[in-house]
């Protein structure tokens, strides 16, 4: 769907996909971070305002604090408990991993691989990792020239 935000000369037009849901809400639309980032926008929840760069200065969309408060109170007044159960799909579950020692006796030179790999694929993958161990950094000492201040938490 093509969406236009802002007012003439200070507006932004872009193509967006929407997820339509049937549930009570005080919002007409919820715009997520990916879209806000694509717009290079700056948001203020306190001022109910979104600003974004356009070819003709900064565009803005401003909400109505009084109306927003009324909508919020109306939703609370229904006293309904809107709870949804999200069922995890089988393919969304996290795969179990197996620890593989890439250099025998060196605890820092280990990795984890999926346990659902076929034995042939597992053997080929482990062999590949061992043959190309010089490409991987297991500790920050393996990355000469980069300060530990940059790569340590």
PDB file of C-alpha atoms in Angstrom:
ATOM      1  CA  UNK A   1       0.000   0.000   0.000  1.00  0.00           C
ATOM      2  CA  UNK A   2       1.285   3.479  -0.794  1.00  0.00           C
ATOM      3  CA  UNK A   3       1.415   5.676   2.296  1.00  0.00           C
ATOM      4  CA  UNK A   4       1.843   9.445   2.341  1.00  0.00           C
ATOM      5  CA  UNK A   5       2.764  11.210   5.594  1.00  0.00           C
ATOM      6  CA  UNK A   6       3.131  14.897   6.283  1.00  0.00           C
ATOM      7  CA  UNK A   7       1.610  17.850   4.454  1.00  0.00           C
ATOM      8  CA  UNK A   8       2.168  19.175   0.937  1.00  0.00           C
ATOM      9  CA  UNK A   9       5.764  20.126   0.183  1.00  0.00           C
ATOM     10  CA  UNK A  10       6.933  18.476   3.416  1.00  0.00           C
ATOM     11  CA  UNK A  11       5.687  14.971   2.858  1.00  0.00           C
ATOM     12  CA  UNK A  12       7.046  11.494   2.384  1.00  0.00           C
ATOM     13  CA  UNK A  13       5.535   8.823   0.157  1.00  0.00           C
ATOM     14  CA  UNK A  14       6.519   5.170   0.352  1.00  0.00           C
ATOM     15  CA  UNK A  15       5.264   1.657  -0.219  1.00  0.00           C
ATOM     16  CA  UNK A  16       4.461  -0.294   2.995  1.00  0.00           C
ATOM     17  CA  UNK A  17       3.092  -3.708   3.850  1.00  0.00           C
ATOM     18  CA  UNK A  18       0.562  -3.842   6.687  1.00  0.00           C
ATOM     19  CA  UNK A  19      -0.513  -6.605   9.010  1.00  0.00           C
ATOM     20  CA  UNK A  20      -4.234  -6.208   9.637  1.00  0.00           C
ATOM     21  CA  UNK A  21      -5.501  -7.547  12.960  1.00  0.00           C
ATOM     22  CA  UNK A  22      -8.978  -7.685  14.443  1.00  0.00           C
ATOM     23  CA  UNK A  23      -8.499  -6.501  18.009  1.00  0.00           C
ATOM     24  CA  UNK A  24      -9.525  -3.501  20.083  1.00  0.00           C
ATOM     25  CA  UNK A  25      -6.862  -0.817  20.257  1.00  0.00           C
ATOM     26  CA  UNK A  26      -6.496   2.881  20.861  1.00  0.00           C
ATOM     27  CA  UNK A  27      -4.313   3.018  17.731  1.00  0.00           C
ATOM     28  CA  UNK A  28      -5.346   3.237  14.087  1.00  0.00           C
ATOM     29  CA  UNK A  29      -1.958   2.039  12.928  1.00  0.00           C
ATOM     30  CA  UNK A  30       1.303   1.019  14.534  1.00  0.00           C
ATOM     31  CA  UNK A  31       4.418   1.908  12.576  1.00  0.00           C
ATOM     32  CA  UNK A  32       7.415  -0.205  13.544  1.00  0.00           C
ATOM     33  CA  UNK A  33      11.101   0.589  13.830  1.00  0.00           C
ATOM     34  CA  UNK A  34      12.031  -0.702  10.349  1.00  0.00           C
ATOM     35  CA  UNK A  35       9.678   1.822   8.721  1.00  0.00           C
ATOM     36  CA  UNK A  36      10.680   4.643  11.077  1.00  0.00           C
ATOM     37  CA  UNK A  37      14.332   3.897  10.278  1.00  0.00           C
ATOM     38  CA  UNK A  38      13.634   3.827   6.534  1.00  0.00           C
ATOM     39  CA  UNK A  39      11.994   7.252   6.909  1.00  0.00           C
ATOM     40  CA  UNK A  40      15.049   8.443   8.914  1.00  0.00           C
ATOM     41  CA  UNK A  41      12.516   9.737  11.391  1.00  0.00           C
ATOM     42  CA  UNK A  42      12.762  11.134  14.880  1.00  0.00           C
ATOM     43  CA  UNK A  43       9.916  10.346  17.257  1.00  0.00           C
ATOM     44  CA  UNK A  44       8.692  11.940  20.456  1.00  0.00           C
ATOM     45  CA  UNK A  45       6.120   9.936  22.388  1.00  0.00           C
ATOM     46  CA  UNK A  46       5.717  12.810  24.857  1.00  0.00           C
ATOM     47  CA  UNK A  47       4.829  15.302  22.092  1.00  0.00           C
ATOM     48  CA  UNK A  48       3.054  12.685  19.950  1.00  0.00           C
ATOM     49  CA  UNK A  49       5.167  13.789  16.998  1.00  0.00           C
ATOM     50  CA  UNK A  50       7.188  12.139  14.238  1.00  0.00           C
ATOM     51  CA  UNK A  51       9.620  14.262  12.203  1.00  0.00           C
ATOM     52  CA  UNK A  52      11.383  13.103   9.031  1.00  0.00           C
ATOM     53  CA  UNK A  53      13.588  14.684   6.352  1.00  0.00           C
ATOM     54  CA  UNK A  54      12.045  15.602   2.996  1.00  0.00           C
ATOM     55  CA  UNK A  55      13.319  17.417  -0.082  1.00  0.00           C
ATOM     56  CA  UNK A  56      11.743  20.614   1.300  1.00  0.00           C
ATOM     57  CA  UNK A  57      12.913  20.747   4.940  1.00  0.00           C
ATOM     58  CA  UNK A  58      11.587  18.533   7.754  1.00  0.00           C
ATOM     59  CA  UNK A  59       8.135  17.014   7.541  1.00  0.00           C
ATOM     60  CA  UNK A  60       6.129  16.140  10.609  1.00  0.00           C
ATOM     61  CA  UNK A  61       3.074  14.279  11.775  1.00  0.00           C
ATOM     62  CA  UNK A  62       1.588  15.383  15.077  1.00  0.00           C
ATOM     63  CA  UNK A  63      -0.969  13.526  17.129  1.00  0.00           C
ATOM     64  CA  UNK A  64      -3.703  14.956  19.326  1.00  0.00           C
ATOM     65  CA  UNK A  65      -2.859  14.413  23.005  1.00  0.00           C
ATOM     66  CA  UNK A  66      -6.447  14.968  24.196  1.00  0.00           C
ATOM     67  CA  UNK A  67      -7.891  12.547  21.645  1.00  0.00           C
ATOM     68  CA  UNK A  68      -5.156   9.989  22.324  1.00  0.00           C
ATOM     69  CA  UNK A  69      -5.905  10.128  26.066  1.00  0.00           C
ATOM     70  CA  UNK A  70      -9.649   9.719  25.422  1.00  0.00           C
ATOM     71  CA  UNK A  71      -9.018   6.663  23.225  1.00  0.00           C
ATOM     72  CA  UNK A  72      -6.702   5.161  25.822  1.00  0.00           C
ATOM     73  CA  UNK A  73      -9.251   5.670  28.620  1.00  0.00           C
ATOM     74  CA  UNK A  74     -12.042   4.234  26.432  1.00  0.00           C
ATOM     75  CA  UNK A  75     -10.031   1.036  25.897  1.00  0.00           C
ATOM     76  CA  UNK A  76      -9.317   0.780  29.636  1.00  0.00           C
ATOM     77  CA  UNK A  77     -13.001   1.364  30.457  1.00  0.00           C
ATOM     78  CA  UNK A  78     -14.073  -1.775  28.595  1.00  0.00           C
ATOM     79  CA  UNK A  79     -12.241  -3.789  31.282  1.00  0.00           C
ATOM     80  CA  UNK A  80     -11.849  -6.641  28.847  1.00  0.00           C
ATOM     81  CA  UNK A  81      -8.828  -8.854  29.124  1.00  0.00           C
ATOM     82  CA  UNK A  82      -7.412  -9.036  25.614  1.00  0.00           C
ATOM     83  CA  UNK A  83      -4.956 -11.894  25.728  1.00  0.00           C
ATOM     84  CA  UNK A  84      -3.701 -13.840  22.755  1.00  0.00           C
ATOM     85  CA  UNK A  85      -1.904 -17.149  22.802  1.00  0.00           C
ATOM     86  CA  UNK A  86       0.886 -17.341  20.251  1.00  0.00           C
ATOM     87  CA  UNK A  87       1.574 -20.930  19.385  1.00  0.00           C
ATOM     88  CA  UNK A  88       5.101 -21.804  18.393  1.00  0.00           C
ATOM     89  CA  UNK A  89       5.341 -23.520  15.042  1.00  0.00           C
ATOM     90  CA  UNK A  90       7.472 -26.643  14.885  1.00  0.00           C
ATOM     91  CA  UNK A  91       9.849 -25.070  12.354  1.00  0.00           C
ATOM     92  CA  UNK A  92      10.354 -22.000  14.583  1.00  0.00           C
ATOM     93  CA  UNK A  93      11.810 -23.989  17.470  1.00  0.00           C
ATOM     94  CA  UNK A  94      15.513 -23.628  18.173  1.00  0.00           C
ATOM     95  CA  UNK A  95      17.578 -26.541  16.948  1.00  0.00           C
ATOM     96  CA  UNK A  96      19.595 -28.503  19.490  1.00  0.00           C
ATOM     97  CA  UNK A  97      23.339 -27.946  19.107  1.00  0.00           C
ATOM     98  CA  UNK A  98      26.338 -30.189  19.678  1.00  0.00           C
ATOM     99  CA  UNK A  99      29.734 -28.859  20.792  1.00  0.00           C
ATOM    100  CA  UNK A 100      32.565 -29.770  18.449  1.00  0.00           C
ATOM    101  CA  UNK A 101      36.226 -29.460  19.430  1.00  0.00           C
ATOM    102  CA  UNK A 102      38.150 -28.026  16.453  1.00  0.00           C
ATOM    103  CA  UNK A 103      41.594 -28.341  18.092  1.00  0.00           C
ATOM    104  CA  UNK A 104      41.930 -31.241  20.500  1.00  0.00           C
ATOM    105  CA  UNK A 105      42.557 -30.083  24.063  1.00  0.00           C
ATOM    106  CA  UNK A 106      41.959 -26.353  23.372  1.00  0.00           C
ATOM    107  CA  UNK A 107      38.729 -25.246  25.016  1.00  0.00           C
ATOM    108  CA  UNK A 108      38.744 -21.894  23.191  1.00  0.00           C
ATOM    109  CA  UNK A 109      38.772 -23.592  19.777  1.00  0.00           C
ATOM    110  CA  UNK A 110      35.296 -25.093  19.854  1.00  0.00           C
ATOM    111  CA  UNK A 111      32.069 -24.412  18.015  1.00  0.00           C
ATOM    112  CA  UNK A 112      28.538 -25.731  18.036  1.00  0.00           C
ATOM    113  CA  UNK A 113      26.720 -27.284  15.108  1.00  0.00           C
ATOM    114  CA  UNK A 114      23.185 -28.538  14.597  1.00  0.00           C
ATOM    115  CA  UNK A 115      22.397 -32.058  15.730  1.00  0.00           C
ATOM    116  CA  UNK A 116      20.006 -32.676  12.829  1.00  0.00           C
ATOM    117  CA  UNK A 117      22.819 -32.818  10.261  1.00  0.00           C
ATOM    118  CA  UNK A 118      23.343 -36.130   8.548  1.00  0.00           C
ATOM    119  CA  UNK A 119      26.508 -37.967   9.689  1.00  0.00           C
ATOM    120  CA  UNK A 120      28.081 -37.363   6.255  1.00  0.00           C
ATOM    121  CA  UNK A 121      27.312 -33.622   6.317  1.00  0.00           C
ATOM    122  CA  UNK A 122      28.518 -33.334   9.934  1.00  0.00           C
ATOM    123  CA  UNK A 123      31.846 -34.975   9.016  1.00  0.00           C
ATOM    124  CA  UNK A 124      32.278 -32.706   5.982  1.00  0.00           C
ATOM    125  CA  UNK A 125      31.411 -29.565   7.974  1.00  0.00           C
ATOM    126  CA  UNK A 126      33.763 -30.374  10.860  1.00  0.00           C
ATOM    127  CA  UNK A 127      36.555 -31.185   8.398  1.00  0.00           C
ATOM    128  CA  UNK A 128      35.971 -27.903   6.575  1.00  0.00           C
ATOM    129  CA  UNK A 129      36.057 -25.924   9.838  1.00  0.00           C
ATOM    130  CA  UNK A 130      39.279 -27.631  10.945  1.00  0.00           C
ATOM    131  CA  UNK A 131      40.964 -27.019   7.579  1.00  0.00           C
ATOM    132  CA  UNK A 132      39.999 -23.326   7.658  1.00  0.00           C
ATOM    133  CA  UNK A 133      40.571 -22.645  11.343  1.00  0.00           C
ATOM    134  CA  UNK A 134      42.912 -19.763  10.516  1.00  0.00           C
ATOM    135  CA  UNK A 135      39.928 -17.807   9.143  1.00  0.00           C
ATOM    136  CA  UNK A 136      38.020 -17.827  12.440  1.00  0.00           C
ATOM    137  CA  UNK A 137      38.786 -15.798  15.553  1.00  0.00           C
ATOM    138  CA  UNK A 138      38.189 -17.724  18.755  1.00  0.00           C
ATOM    139  CA  UNK A 139      39.655 -15.075  21.070  1.00  0.00           C
ATOM    140  CA  UNK A 140      40.520 -11.420  20.622  1.00  0.00           C
ATOM    141  CA  UNK A 141      44.209 -12.366  20.537  1.00  0.00           C
ATOM    142  CA  UNK A 142      43.415 -14.045  17.200  1.00  0.00           C
ATOM    143  CA  UNK A 143      42.620 -10.617  15.711  1.00  0.00           C
ATOM    144  CA  UNK A 144      45.895  -8.677  15.733  1.00  0.00           C
ATOM    145  CA  UNK A 145      45.641  -4.953  15.210  1.00  0.00           C
ATOM    146  CA  UNK A 146      42.245  -4.490  16.841  1.00  0.00           C
ATOM    147  CA  UNK A 147      42.284  -2.992  20.320  1.00  0.00           C
ATOM    148  CA  UNK A 148      40.636  -5.159  23.025  1.00  0.00           C
ATOM    149  CA  UNK A 149      38.808  -1.973  24.105  1.00  0.00           C
ATOM    150  CA  UNK A 150      36.868  -2.112  20.848  1.00  0.00           C
ATOM    151  CA  UNK A 151      35.880  -5.782  20.979  1.00  0.00           C
ATOM    152  CA  UNK A 152      35.359  -6.423  24.689  1.00  0.00           C
ATOM    153  CA  UNK A 153      32.167  -5.669  26.553  1.00  0.00           C
TER     154      UNK A 153
END
